[in-house]
Amino acid sequence: MRLQKFSRTLRAVLTGLVLFGILAATAGCSNRQSAEKGKERIPVAVAEAVQGRLNRGELLTGKVVAAVELTLAPKLSGRVGAVPVDVGEQVRRGQVVLELDAPEIEAALRQAEAAVRVAEAGVNQAALGVERARAALEQAQENYRLAEANYNRGKLLLEQEAISPADFEARFEQPYVNAAGALKTAEAAYKQAVDQKENVVPAQLEQARAALAAARANAANMLVTAPVSGTVAARNVDPGELVSPQTPALTVVNIDTVVVEAGASDRQVNRLKPGREVKVRVAAVRDTPFVGRVASVSPAADPRTKTYAVKVELENPGHLIKPGMLAEIDLSAGTEGVLVPCDAVVHQNHTPVVFVVRGDKAVLRRVETGDTDGRSVIIRKGVAPGDRVVVAGQDRLADGVPVAVTET
């Protein structure tokens, strides 16, 4: 009887111990789960805050062109003798970039030079002719004076019947007539010599010099020179090819200054005035904008595109900006700043806040917001470029809560 009672007591004790162990194990498990739950990381999606500008329809997309672009062609038809430059080379104003091979033009030049030398010699000959004609005229005048005096003496003798009419005619009258004729001939010769010297020969010399100038011009036209300093952008001919004034032989550009050509809408055009400074971004060169100046704005819209042609000039030191690159002209004002997605901004107690991920925790930042384009918003205070801001999962966050970034 006592043994049965002892057995029942032992079973009760053992059962109590088992139940106590089960309860203790259950409590320990519960405590561990609570501890693990306190360290749970909340999954969030983040985006990086960046320094930038809003796209609010205030951008004009255009293309870069050279401020100066010239296509060079020879003035004469002929065969190319040499092309001493190639694409990409720098050329100076006045530098020879193409030479024609035209021996007939060189021969014409030598002939014109010889004609000028002959005409110049004619000037000396004409001066000598005048001197000779003057001497002949003076001699004829002296002969006429003597013949006239002798003629007058003969008339006196004839009146006195000292000589016969036949004798008078042979000895006095005929020599006088001959002297008068010789004098007229000498006067005409002198006049002609003077006219030759003062009019004919100078005209011949001028004509020869004009022909020489034309020959030299033709010879100069055998050379094509760069009208501006710049860079050879295209070369379309090689030595030995036949060319004409209609042949676009070379293209030279000057890109010390470049121009962005774009089209403005009727809503934008009145905001553009020549001389206004605007920011221009050329993504192929750098992220930071260049400062340009509006050069011209068309007063009438293009009937095809319905836009107004706008040209913006940019200084281009180092020639980093190349013709053909795409550029954006920024017409907006006050839209620069730190940009975050609109989803990053939430409100607590009517105050805009952003959660920034630092390490593995979410840090609450009170922020001051600016303009928005519906996708991004400018943060004036509270966020810096490079900060990772939470864009999804904020509804479960509080300051200092551990997070797990699920996507970036």
mmCIF file of C-alpha atoms in Angstrom:
data_model
loop_
_atom_site.group_PDB
_atom_site.id
_atom_site.type_symbol
_atom_site.label_atom_id
_atom_site.label_comp_id
_atom_site.label_asym_id
_atom_site.label_seq_id
_atom_site.Cartn_x
_atom_site.Cartn_y
_atom_site.Cartn_z
ATOM 1 C CA MET A 1 0.000 0.000 0.000
ATOM 2 C CA ARG A 2 2.823 2.310 0.885
ATOM 3 C CA LEU A 3 4.632 1.209 -2.290
ATOM 4 C CA GLN A 4 1.661 2.182 -4.485
ATOM 5 C CA LYS A 5 1.378 5.523 -2.737
ATOM 6 C CA PHE A 6 5.122 6.159 -3.287
ATOM 7 C CA SER A 7 4.790 5.260 -6.987
ATOM 8 C CA ARG A 8 1.941 7.696 -7.445
ATOM 9 C CA THR A 9 3.909 10.430 -5.723
ATOM 10 C CA LEU A 10 6.991 9.744 -7.883
ATOM 11 C CA ARG A 11 4.945 9.860 -11.100
ATOM 12 C CA ALA A 12 3.433 13.162 -10.013
ATOM 13 C CA VAL A 13 6.859 14.622 -9.314
ATOM 14 C CA LEU A 14 8.259 13.407 -12.631
ATOM 15 C CA THR A 15 5.249 14.744 -14.478
ATOM 16 C CA GLY A 16 5.745 18.132 -12.812
ATOM 17 C CA LEU A 17 9.393 18.199 -13.763
ATOM 18 C CA VAL A 18 8.553 17.408 -17.394
ATOM 19 C CA LEU A 19 5.916 20.100 -17.476
ATOM 20 C CA PHE A 20 8.344 22.603 -15.918
ATOM 21 C CA GLY A 21 10.963 21.757 -18.572
ATOM 22 C CA ILE A 22 8.468 22.178 -21.335
ATOM 23 C CA LEU A 23 7.339 25.545 -19.948
ATOM 24 C CA ALA A 24 10.952 26.693 -19.528
ATOM 25 C CA ALA A 25 11.834 25.695 -23.076
ATOM 26 C CA THR A 26 8.769 27.419 -24.412
ATOM 27 C CA ALA A 27 9.600 30.599 -22.544
ATOM 28 C CA GLY A 28 13.195 30.557 -23.820
ATOM 29 C CA CYS A 29 12.091 30.160 -27.403
ATOM 30 C CA SER A 30 9.641 32.992 -27.006
ATOM 31 C CA ASN A 31 12.361 35.222 -25.564
ATOM 32 C CA ARG A 32 14.704 34.449 -28.515
ATOM 33 C CA GLN A 33 11.967 35.193 -31.058
ATOM 34 C CA SER A 34 11.265 38.503 -29.332
ATOM 35 C CA ALA A 35 14.944 39.374 -29.403
ATOM 36 C CA GLU A 36 15.239 38.478 -33.098
ATOM 37 C CA LYS A 37 12.089 40.449 -33.853
ATOM 38 C CA GLY A 38 13.657 43.515 -32.234
ATOM 39 C CA LYS A 39 16.584 43.242 -34.721
ATOM 40 C CA GLU A 40 14.435 42.782 -37.871
ATOM 41 C CA ARG A 41 15.618 44.794 -40.930
ATOM 42 C CA ILE A 42 12.884 46.510 -42.884
ATOM 43 C CA PRO A 43 13.302 46.130 -46.662
ATOM 44 C CA VAL A 44 13.501 49.474 -48.499
ATOM 45 C CA ALA A 45 14.319 50.764 -51.966
ATOM 46 C CA VAL A 46 16.702 53.706 -52.289
ATOM 47 C CA ALA A 47 17.869 56.235 -54.874
ATOM 48 C CA GLU A 48 20.853 58.559 -54.878
ATOM 49 C CA ALA A 49 20.420 62.302 -54.472
ATOM 50 C CA VAL A 50 22.165 64.148 -57.308
ATOM 51 C CA GLN A 51 23.102 67.711 -58.175
ATOM 52 C CA GLY A 52 21.161 68.645 -61.285
ATOM 53 C CA ARG A 53 18.344 70.598 -62.806
ATOM 54 C CA LEU A 54 14.690 69.955 -63.435
ATOM 55 C CA ASN A 55 13.378 69.268 -66.893
ATOM 56 C CA ARG A 56 10.254 71.365 -67.024
ATOM 57 C CA GLY A 57 10.059 71.804 -70.769
ATOM 58 C CA GLU A 58 12.626 74.625 -70.567
ATOM 59 C CA LEU A 59 15.287 72.920 -72.658
ATOM 60 C CA LEU A 60 16.043 73.500 -76.322
ATOM 61 C CA THR A 61 17.795 70.633 -78.038
ATOM 62 C CA GLY A 62 20.146 71.690 -80.790
ATOM 63 C CA LYS A 63 23.213 70.765 -82.778
ATOM 64 C CA VAL A 64 26.678 72.225 -82.603
ATOM 65 C CA VAL A 65 28.081 73.785 -85.762
ATOM 66 C CA ALA A 66 31.307 75.661 -86.411
ATOM 67 C CA ALA A 67 31.102 79.429 -86.156
ATOM 68 C CA VAL A 68 33.036 79.580 -89.441
ATOM 69 C CA GLU A 69 32.833 76.808 -92.041
ATOM 70 C CA LEU A 70 34.115 77.459 -95.547
ATOM 71 C CA THR A 71 34.218 75.195 -98.579
ATOM 72 C CA LEU A 72 37.190 76.000 -100.815
ATOM 73 C CA ALA A 73 37.319 75.512 -104.576
ATOM 74 C CA PRO A 74 39.848 76.607 -107.225
ATOM 75 C CA LYS A 75 39.020 79.641 -109.346
ATOM 76 C CA LEU A 76 40.389 77.949 -112.461
ATOM 77 C CA SER A 77 39.895 74.588 -114.068
ATOM 78 C CA GLY A 78 42.969 72.411 -114.204
ATOM 79 C CA ARG A 79 44.826 69.449 -112.808
ATOM 80 C CA VAL A 80 45.746 69.300 -109.130
ATOM 81 C CA GLY A 81 49.478 69.578 -108.630
ATOM 82 C CA ALA A 82 49.680 69.283 -104.831
ATOM 83 C CA VAL A 83 47.501 69.252 -101.722
ATOM 84 C CA PRO A 84 49.933 70.063 -98.899
ATOM 85 C CA VAL A 85 47.363 69.657 -96.071
ATOM 86 C CA ASP A 86 45.186 66.846 -94.764
ATOM 87 C CA VAL A 87 42.096 66.398 -92.595
ATOM 88 C CA GLY A 88 42.627 67.502 -89.000
ATOM 89 C CA GLU A 89 45.581 69.787 -89.709
ATOM 90 C CA GLN A 90 45.643 73.347 -88.460
ATOM 91 C CA VAL A 91 46.055 75.999 -91.161
ATOM 92 C CA ARG A 92 46.814 79.706 -90.984
ATOM 93 C CA ARG A 93 45.063 82.429 -92.905
ATOM 94 C CA GLY A 94 46.793 82.827 -96.281
ATOM 95 C CA GLN A 95 48.430 79.398 -96.163
ATOM 96 C CA VAL A 96 48.476 77.481 -99.473
ATOM 97 C CA VAL A 97 46.235 74.428 -99.222
ATOM 98 C CA LEU A 98 46.018 73.409 -102.903
ATOM 99 C CA GLU A 99 48.138 73.996 -106.034
ATOM 100 C CA LEU A 100 47.118 73.562 -109.669
ATOM 101 C CA ASP A 101 49.501 72.328 -112.346
ATOM 102 C CA ALA A 102 48.928 74.678 -115.370
ATOM 103 C CA PRO A 103 52.068 75.284 -117.495
ATOM 104 C CA GLU A 104 50.147 77.360 -120.051
ATOM 105 C CA ILE A 105 49.354 79.914 -117.363
ATOM 106 C CA GLU A 106 53.004 80.107 -116.375
ATOM 107 C CA ALA A 107 53.931 80.650 -120.056
ATOM 108 C CA ALA A 108 51.335 83.411 -120.375
ATOM 109 C CA LEU A 109 52.823 85.067 -117.308
ATOM 110 C CA ARG A 110 56.319 85.058 -118.805
ATOM 111 C CA GLN A 111 54.963 86.450 -122.068
ATOM 112 C CA ALA A 112 53.163 89.263 -120.228
ATOM 113 C CA GLU A 113 56.343 90.104 -118.298
ATOM 114 C CA ALA A 114 58.282 90.340 -121.589
ATOM 115 C CA ALA A 115 55.579 92.589 -123.102
ATOM 116 C CA VAL A 116 55.942 94.981 -120.164
ATOM 117 C CA ARG A 117 59.693 95.132 -120.686
ATOM 118 C CA VAL A 118 59.146 95.943 -124.391
ATOM 119 C CA ALA A 119 56.638 98.659 -123.532
ATOM 120 C CA GLU A 120 59.022 100.162 -120.976
ATOM 121 C CA ALA A 121 61.743 100.215 -123.621
ATOM 122 C CA GLY A 122 59.268 101.976 -125.944
ATOM 123 C CA VAL A 123 59.025 104.807 -123.417
ATOM 124 C CA ASN A 124 62.756 105.457 -123.763
ATOM 125 C CA GLN A 125 62.566 105.210 -127.540
ATOM 126 C CA ALA A 126 59.671 107.667 -127.619
ATOM 127 C CA ALA A 127 61.624 110.166 -125.523
ATOM 128 C CA LEU A 128 64.581 109.835 -127.883
ATOM 129 C CA GLY A 129 62.245 110.271 -130.867
ATOM 130 C CA VAL A 130 60.948 113.546 -129.425
ATOM 131 C CA GLU A 131 64.487 114.874 -129.060
ATOM 132 C CA ARG A 132 65.312 113.956 -132.641
ATOM 133 C CA ALA A 133 62.068 115.479 -133.932
ATOM 134 C CA ARG A 134 62.779 118.659 -131.973
ATOM 135 C CA ALA A 135 66.251 118.927 -133.507
ATOM 136 C CA ALA A 136 64.823 118.339 -136.994
ATOM 137 C CA LEU A 137 62.127 120.957 -136.370
ATOM 138 C CA GLU A 138 64.689 123.515 -135.235
ATOM 139 C CA GLN A 139 66.767 122.850 -138.346
ATOM 140 C CA ALA A 140 63.678 123.165 -140.566
ATOM 141 C CA GLN A 141 62.769 126.437 -138.884
ATOM 142 C CA GLU A 142 66.275 127.807 -139.512
ATOM 143 C CA ASN A 143 66.180 126.668 -143.137
ATOM 144 C CA TYR A 144 62.787 128.294 -143.574
ATOM 145 C CA ARG A 145 64.039 131.559 -142.066
ATOM 146 C CA LEU A 146 66.967 131.680 -144.472
ATOM 147 C CA ALA A 147 64.813 130.676 -147.446
ATOM 148 C CA GLU A 148 62.257 133.338 -146.575
ATOM 149 C CA ALA A 149 64.901 136.054 -146.322
ATOM 150 C CA ASN A 150 66.379 134.955 -149.638
ATOM 151 C CA TYR A 151 62.901 134.865 -151.165
ATOM 152 C CA ASN A 152 62.204 138.460 -150.083
ATOM 153 C CA ARG A 153 65.542 139.620 -151.556
ATOM 154 C CA GLY A 154 64.710 137.846 -154.819
ATOM 155 C CA LYS A 155 61.331 139.606 -154.998
ATOM 156 C CA LEU A 156 63.117 142.968 -154.638
ATOM 157 C CA LEU A 157 65.548 142.072 -157.441
ATOM 158 C CA LEU A 158 62.657 140.921 -159.616
ATOM 159 C CA GLU A 159 60.842 144.223 -159.054
ATOM 160 C CA GLN A 160 63.995 146.067 -160.044
ATOM 161 C CA GLU A 161 64.221 143.795 -163.097
ATOM 162 C CA ALA A 162 67.661 142.794 -161.939
ATOM 163 C CA ILE A 163 66.800 139.157 -162.538
ATOM 164 C CA SER A 164 64.457 137.351 -164.839
ATOM 165 C CA PRO A 165 61.269 135.635 -163.611
ATOM 166 C CA ALA A 166 62.779 132.260 -164.424
ATOM 167 C CA ASP A 167 65.849 133.062 -162.422
ATOM 168 C CA PHE A 168 63.695 134.297 -159.516
ATOM 169 C CA GLU A 169 61.636 131.124 -159.532
ATOM 170 C CA ALA A 170 64.659 128.808 -159.610
ATOM 171 C CA ARG A 171 66.922 130.661 -157.181
ATOM 172 C CA PHE A 172 64.490 132.230 -154.720
ATOM 173 C CA GLU A 173 60.889 131.050 -154.948
ATOM 174 C CA GLN A 174 61.387 127.270 -155.212
ATOM 175 C CA PRO A 175 63.870 127.041 -152.286
ATOM 176 C CA TYR A 176 61.388 129.032 -150.193
ATOM 177 C CA VAL A 177 58.502 126.696 -151.076
ATOM 178 C CA ASN A 178 60.667 123.682 -150.318
ATOM 179 C CA ALA A 179 61.711 125.114 -146.938
ATOM 180 C CA ALA A 180 58.119 125.875 -146.017
ATOM 181 C CA GLY A 181 57.107 122.299 -146.889
ATOM 182 C CA ALA A 182 59.989 120.877 -144.891
ATOM 183 C CA LEU A 183 59.007 122.996 -141.926
ATOM 184 C CA LYS A 184 55.447 121.689 -141.986
ATOM 185 C CA THR A 185 56.766 118.132 -142.209
ATOM 186 C CA ALA A 186 59.101 118.724 -139.275
ATOM 187 C CA GLU A 187 56.302 120.271 -137.210
ATOM 188 C CA ALA A 188 54.036 117.272 -137.937
ATOM 189 C CA ALA A 189 56.838 114.840 -137.082
ATOM 190 C CA TYR A 190 57.527 116.627 -133.809
ATOM 191 C CA LYS A 191 53.851 116.647 -132.889
ATOM 192 C CA GLN A 192 53.596 112.958 -133.668
ATOM 193 C CA ALA A 193 56.708 112.208 -131.585
ATOM 194 C CA VAL A 194 55.295 114.127 -128.635
ATOM 195 C CA ASP A 195 51.948 112.333 -128.959
ATOM 196 C CA GLN A 196 53.780 109.026 -129.152
ATOM 197 C CA LYS A 197 55.671 109.829 -125.991
ATOM 198 C CA GLU A 198 52.823 111.339 -124.004
ATOM 199 C CA ASN A 199 49.856 109.234 -125.143
ATOM 200 C CA VAL A 200 50.560 106.186 -127.294
ATOM 201 C CA VAL A 201 53.524 104.703 -125.469
ATOM 202 C CA PRO A 202 52.033 105.227 -121.967
ATOM 203 C CA ALA A 203 48.833 103.560 -123.150
ATOM 204 C CA GLN A 204 50.824 100.648 -124.568
ATOM 205 C CA LEU A 205 52.727 100.363 -121.294
ATOM 206 C CA GLU A 206 49.507 100.473 -119.281
ATOM 207 C CA GLN A 207 48.006 97.810 -121.511
ATOM 208 C CA ALA A 208 51.061 95.608 -121.072
ATOM 209 C CA ARG A 209 50.980 96.079 -117.328
ATOM 210 C CA ALA A 210 47.261 95.260 -117.236
ATOM 211 C CA ALA A 211 47.935 92.089 -119.188
ATOM 212 C CA LEU A 212 50.718 91.260 -116.730
ATOM 213 C CA ALA A 213 48.376 91.839 -113.791
ATOM 214 C CA ALA A 214 45.837 89.510 -115.376
ATOM 215 C CA ALA A 215 48.520 86.902 -115.983
ATOM 216 C CA ARG A 216 49.701 87.213 -112.404
ATOM 217 C CA ALA A 217 46.119 86.905 -111.170
ATOM 218 C CA ASN A 218 45.698 83.739 -113.204
ATOM 219 C CA ALA A 219 48.969 82.460 -111.791
ATOM 220 C CA ALA A 220 47.819 83.331 -108.275
ATOM 221 C CA ASN A 221 44.552 81.515 -108.957
ATOM 222 C CA MET A 222 46.598 78.375 -109.423
ATOM 223 C CA LEU A 223 46.990 78.469 -105.633
ATOM 224 C CA VAL A 224 44.093 78.031 -103.213
ATOM 225 C CA THR A 225 44.792 79.641 -99.844
ATOM 226 C CA ALA A 226 42.962 79.414 -96.539
ATOM 227 C CA PRO A 227 40.831 82.552 -96.074
ATOM 228 C CA VAL A 228 40.746 82.037 -92.286
ATOM 229 C CA SER A 229 42.794 80.238 -89.691
ATOM 230 C CA GLY A 230 41.222 76.954 -88.683
ATOM 231 C CA THR A 231 41.196 73.197 -89.116
ATOM 232 C CA VAL A 232 40.856 71.151 -92.307
ATOM 233 C CA ALA A 233 37.553 69.303 -91.883
ATOM 234 C CA ALA A 234 37.340 67.666 -95.326
ATOM 235 C CA ARG A 235 39.646 66.980 -98.276
ATOM 236 C CA ASN A 236 37.961 65.814 -101.457
ATOM 237 C CA VAL A 237 40.771 65.917 -104.062
ATOM 238 C CA ASP A 238 44.191 64.390 -104.615
ATOM 239 C CA PRO A 239 47.131 65.307 -106.897
ATOM 240 C CA GLY A 240 46.475 64.468 -110.528
ATOM 241 C CA GLU A 241 42.712 64.964 -110.412
ATOM 242 C CA LEU A 242 40.970 67.418 -112.707
ATOM 243 C CA VAL A 243 39.092 70.134 -110.860
ATOM 244 C CA SER A 244 36.980 73.171 -111.686
ATOM 245 C CA PRO A 245 35.471 76.122 -109.815
ATOM 246 C CA GLN A 246 32.470 73.877 -109.114
ATOM 247 C CA THR A 247 34.627 71.289 -107.301
ATOM 248 C CA PRO A 248 34.407 71.466 -103.468
ATOM 249 C CA ALA A 249 38.057 70.669 -102.871
ATOM 250 C CA LEU A 250 38.523 71.370 -99.144
ATOM 251 C CA THR A 251 36.510 72.423 -96.109
ATOM 252 C CA VAL A 252 38.094 74.591 -93.414
ATOM 253 C CA VAL A 253 36.380 75.256 -90.096
ATOM 254 C CA ASN A 254 37.199 77.552 -87.222
ATOM 255 C CA ILE A 255 35.915 76.147 -83.929
ATOM 256 C CA ASP A 256 37.517 78.622 -81.536
ATOM 257 C CA THR A 257 33.881 79.629 -81.222
ATOM 258 C CA VAL A 258 31.014 77.239 -81.944
ATOM 259 C CA VAL A 259 27.310 77.841 -82.439
ATOM 260 C CA VAL A 260 24.411 75.783 -81.143
ATOM 261 C CA GLU A 261 21.488 75.895 -83.561
ATOM 262 C CA ALA A 262 18.074 75.082 -82.105
ATOM 263 C CA GLY A 263 14.378 75.809 -82.576
ATOM 264 C CA ALA A 264 12.279 77.619 -79.968
ATOM 265 C CA SER A 265 8.520 77.312 -79.618
ATOM 266 C CA ASP A 266 6.205 80.309 -79.693
ATOM 267 C CA ARG A 267 6.023 80.071 -75.891
ATOM 268 C CA GLN A 268 9.792 80.232 -75.524
ATOM 269 C CA VAL A 269 10.896 82.619 -78.243
ATOM 270 C CA ASN A 270 10.023 85.853 -76.443
ATOM 271 C CA ARG A 271 12.245 84.832 -73.551
ATOM 272 C CA LEU A 272 15.267 84.810 -75.826
ATOM 273 C CA LYS A 273 17.001 88.052 -76.667
ATOM 274 C CA PRO A 274 20.347 88.529 -78.444
ATOM 275 C CA GLY A 275 23.047 88.954 -75.847
ATOM 276 C CA ARG A 276 21.302 86.940 -73.116
ATOM 277 C CA GLU A 277 23.529 84.438 -71.305
ATOM 278 C CA VAL A 278 22.217 80.877 -71.129
ATOM 279 C CA LYS A 279 23.564 77.582 -69.854
ATOM 280 C CA VAL A 280 24.402 75.009 -72.500
ATOM 281 C CA ARG A 281 25.065 71.364 -71.763
ATOM 282 C CA VAL A 282 27.063 69.213 -74.135
ATOM 283 C CA ALA A 283 26.791 65.758 -72.605
ATOM 284 C CA ALA A 284 29.500 64.326 -74.846
ATOM 285 C CA VAL A 285 32.046 66.723 -73.314
ATOM 286 C CA ARG A 286 31.140 67.157 -69.629
ATOM 287 C CA ASP A 287 28.284 67.202 -67.149
ATOM 288 C CA THR A 288 28.709 70.798 -66.002
ATOM 289 C CA PRO A 289 27.171 73.383 -68.314
ATOM 290 C CA PHE A 290 28.948 75.904 -70.512
ATOM 291 C CA VAL A 291 27.928 79.542 -70.535
ATOM 292 C CA GLY A 292 26.740 80.699 -73.944
ATOM 293 C CA ARG A 293 25.343 83.897 -75.364
ATOM 294 C CA VAL A 294 22.311 84.178 -77.645
ATOM 295 C CA ALA A 295 23.630 85.411 -81.002
ATOM 296 C CA SER A 296 20.397 85.649 -82.975
ATOM 297 C CA VAL A 297 16.701 84.810 -82.839
ATOM 298 C CA SER A 298 14.642 84.508 -86.005
ATOM 299 C CA PRO A 299 11.659 86.889 -86.076
ATOM 300 C CA ALA A 300 9.566 84.389 -88.046
ATOM 301 C CA ALA A 301 8.846 80.699 -87.522
ATOM 302 C CA ASP A 302 10.005 78.049 -89.960
ATOM 303 C CA PRO A 303 6.883 77.038 -91.919
ATOM 304 C CA ARG A 304 7.894 73.366 -91.754
ATOM 305 C CA THR A 305 8.903 72.983 -88.088
ATOM 306 C CA LYS A 306 6.793 75.853 -86.684
ATOM 307 C CA THR A 307 9.774 76.860 -84.542
ATOM 308 C CA TYR A 308 11.954 79.962 -84.403
ATOM 309 C CA ALA A 309 15.630 79.510 -85.273
ATOM 310 C CA VAL A 310 17.928 80.331 -82.361
ATOM 311 C CA LYS A 311 21.722 80.524 -82.425
ATOM 312 C CA VAL A 312 23.826 80.478 -79.261
ATOM 313 C CA GLU A 313 27.578 81.130 -79.380
ATOM 314 C CA LEU A 314 30.007 79.267 -77.119
ATOM 315 C CA GLU A 315 33.676 79.881 -76.547
ATOM 316 C CA ASN A 316 35.512 76.636 -77.250
ATOM 317 C CA PRO A 317 39.007 76.678 -75.754
ATOM 318 C CA GLY A 318 40.803 73.424 -76.398
ATOM 319 C CA HIS A 319 38.308 72.573 -79.157
ATOM 320 C CA LEU A 320 36.568 70.012 -76.934
ATOM 321 C CA ILE A 321 33.174 70.818 -78.447
ATOM 322 C CA LYS A 322 32.985 69.382 -81.961
ATOM 323 C CA PRO A 323 30.541 70.242 -84.768
ATOM 324 C CA GLY A 324 27.748 67.685 -84.904
ATOM 325 C CA MET A 325 27.497 67.154 -81.150
ATOM 326 C CA LEU A 326 24.088 67.457 -79.515
ATOM 327 C CA ALA A 327 23.560 70.235 -76.984
ATOM 328 C CA GLU A 328 20.822 71.419 -74.640
ATOM 329 C CA ILE A 329 20.125 75.104 -74.106
ATOM 330 C CA ASP A 330 18.711 75.591 -70.605
ATOM 331 C CA LEU A 331 16.153 78.390 -70.481
ATOM 332 C CA SER A 332 14.979 77.712 -66.928
ATOM 333 C CA ALA A 333 15.866 79.781 -63.894
ATOM 334 C CA GLY A 334 16.053 78.670 -60.268
ATOM 335 C CA THR A 335 15.763 74.940 -61.070
ATOM 336 C CA GLU A 336 19.310 73.944 -60.090
ATOM 337 C CA GLY A 337 19.802 71.997 -56.871
ATOM 338 C CA VAL A 338 19.914 68.634 -55.142
ATOM 339 C CA LEU A 339 17.367 66.355 -56.817
ATOM 340 C CA VAL A 340 15.598 63.356 -55.277
ATOM 341 C CA PRO A 341 12.617 61.355 -56.566
ATOM 342 C CA CYS A 342 9.275 62.747 -55.430
ATOM 343 C CA ASP A 343 8.536 59.375 -53.765
ATOM 344 C CA ALA A 344 11.380 60.017 -51.308
ATOM 345 C CA VAL A 345 9.537 62.898 -49.623
ATOM 346 C CA VAL A 346 6.890 61.995 -47.045
ATOM 347 C CA HIS A 347 5.105 64.153 -44.473
ATOM 348 C CA GLN A 348 5.064 63.736 -40.722
ATOM 349 C CA ASN A 349 2.974 66.186 -38.762
ATOM 350 C CA HIS A 350 2.621 68.285 -41.934
ATOM 351 C CA THR A 351 6.441 68.517 -42.193
ATOM 352 C CA PRO A 352 8.297 67.125 -45.269
ATOM 353 C CA VAL A 353 10.892 64.521 -44.305
ATOM 354 C CA VAL A 354 13.242 62.143 -46.077
ATOM 355 C CA PHE A 355 14.784 58.934 -44.751
ATOM 356 C CA VAL A 356 18.477 58.668 -45.591
ATOM 357 C CA VAL A 357 20.221 55.308 -45.312
ATOM 358 C CA ARG A 358 23.375 55.481 -43.186
ATOM 359 C CA GLY A 359 25.116 52.149 -42.851
ATOM 360 C CA ASP A 360 22.234 49.768 -42.131
ATOM 361 C CA LYS A 361 19.885 52.258 -40.503
ATOM 362 C CA ALA A 362 17.344 54.801 -41.697
ATOM 363 C CA VAL A 363 18.007 58.354 -40.525
ATOM 364 C CA LEU A 364 15.119 60.809 -40.564
ATOM 365 C CA ARG A 365 15.890 64.207 -42.114
ATOM 366 C CA ARG A 366 13.583 67.197 -42.054
ATOM 367 C CA VAL A 367 13.908 68.886 -45.441
ATOM 368 C CA GLU A 368 12.999 72.051 -47.285
ATOM 369 C CA THR A 369 11.663 71.325 -50.753
ATOM 370 C CA GLY A 370 11.747 73.438 -53.888
ATOM 371 C CA ASP A 371 10.429 73.113 -57.446
ATOM 372 C CA THR A 372 9.324 69.806 -58.880
ATOM 373 C CA ASP A 373 8.625 68.433 -62.319
ATOM 374 C CA GLY A 374 6.416 65.606 -61.075
ATOM 375 C CA ARG A 375 9.231 63.059 -61.058
ATOM 376 C CA SER A 376 11.984 64.812 -59.121
ATOM 377 C CA VAL A 377 11.952 67.513 -56.480
ATOM 378 C CA ILE A 378 14.647 69.966 -55.449
ATOM 379 C CA ILE A 379 15.766 69.678 -51.803
ATOM 380 C CA ARG A 380 17.068 73.013 -50.598
ATOM 381 C CA LYS A 381 18.055 71.795 -47.124
ATOM 382 C CA GLY A 382 18.510 68.437 -45.441
ATOM 383 C CA VAL A 383 20.002 66.263 -48.185
ATOM 384 C CA ALA A 384 23.380 66.384 -49.920
ATOM 385 C CA PRO A 385 24.428 64.961 -53.289
ATOM 386 C CA GLY A 386 25.369 61.320 -52.913
ATOM 387 C CA ASP A 387 22.972 60.591 -50.037
ATOM 388 C CA ARG A 388 20.923 57.419 -50.463
ATOM 389 C CA VAL A 389 17.295 58.286 -49.860
ATOM 390 C CA VAL A 390 14.490 55.788 -49.287
ATOM 391 C CA VAL A 391 11.880 55.810 -52.072
ATOM 392 C CA ALA A 392 9.815 52.778 -50.985
ATOM 393 C CA GLY A 393 9.105 51.295 -47.544
ATOM 394 C CA GLN A 394 8.950 54.556 -45.574
ATOM 395 C CA ASP A 395 5.573 53.660 -44.033
ATOM 396 C CA ARG A 396 7.302 51.203 -41.676
ATOM 397 C CA LEU A 397 10.290 53.411 -40.850
ATOM 398 C CA ALA A 398 11.270 55.513 -37.904
ATOM 399 C CA ASP A 399 14.495 57.282 -37.093
ATOM 400 C CA GLY A 400 17.263 54.742 -36.462
ATOM 401 C CA VAL A 401 15.349 51.649 -37.620
ATOM 402 C CA PRO A 402 17.558 48.958 -39.257
ATOM 403 C CA VAL A 403 16.907 48.568 -42.967
ATOM 404 C CA ALA A 404 17.815 46.198 -45.769
ATOM 405 C CA VAL A 405 18.243 47.766 -49.190
ATOM 406 C CA THR A 406 16.466 45.593 -51.717
ATOM 407 C CA GLU A 407 17.110 47.679 -54.820
ATOM 408 C CA THR A 408 18.972 50.792 -55.905
#
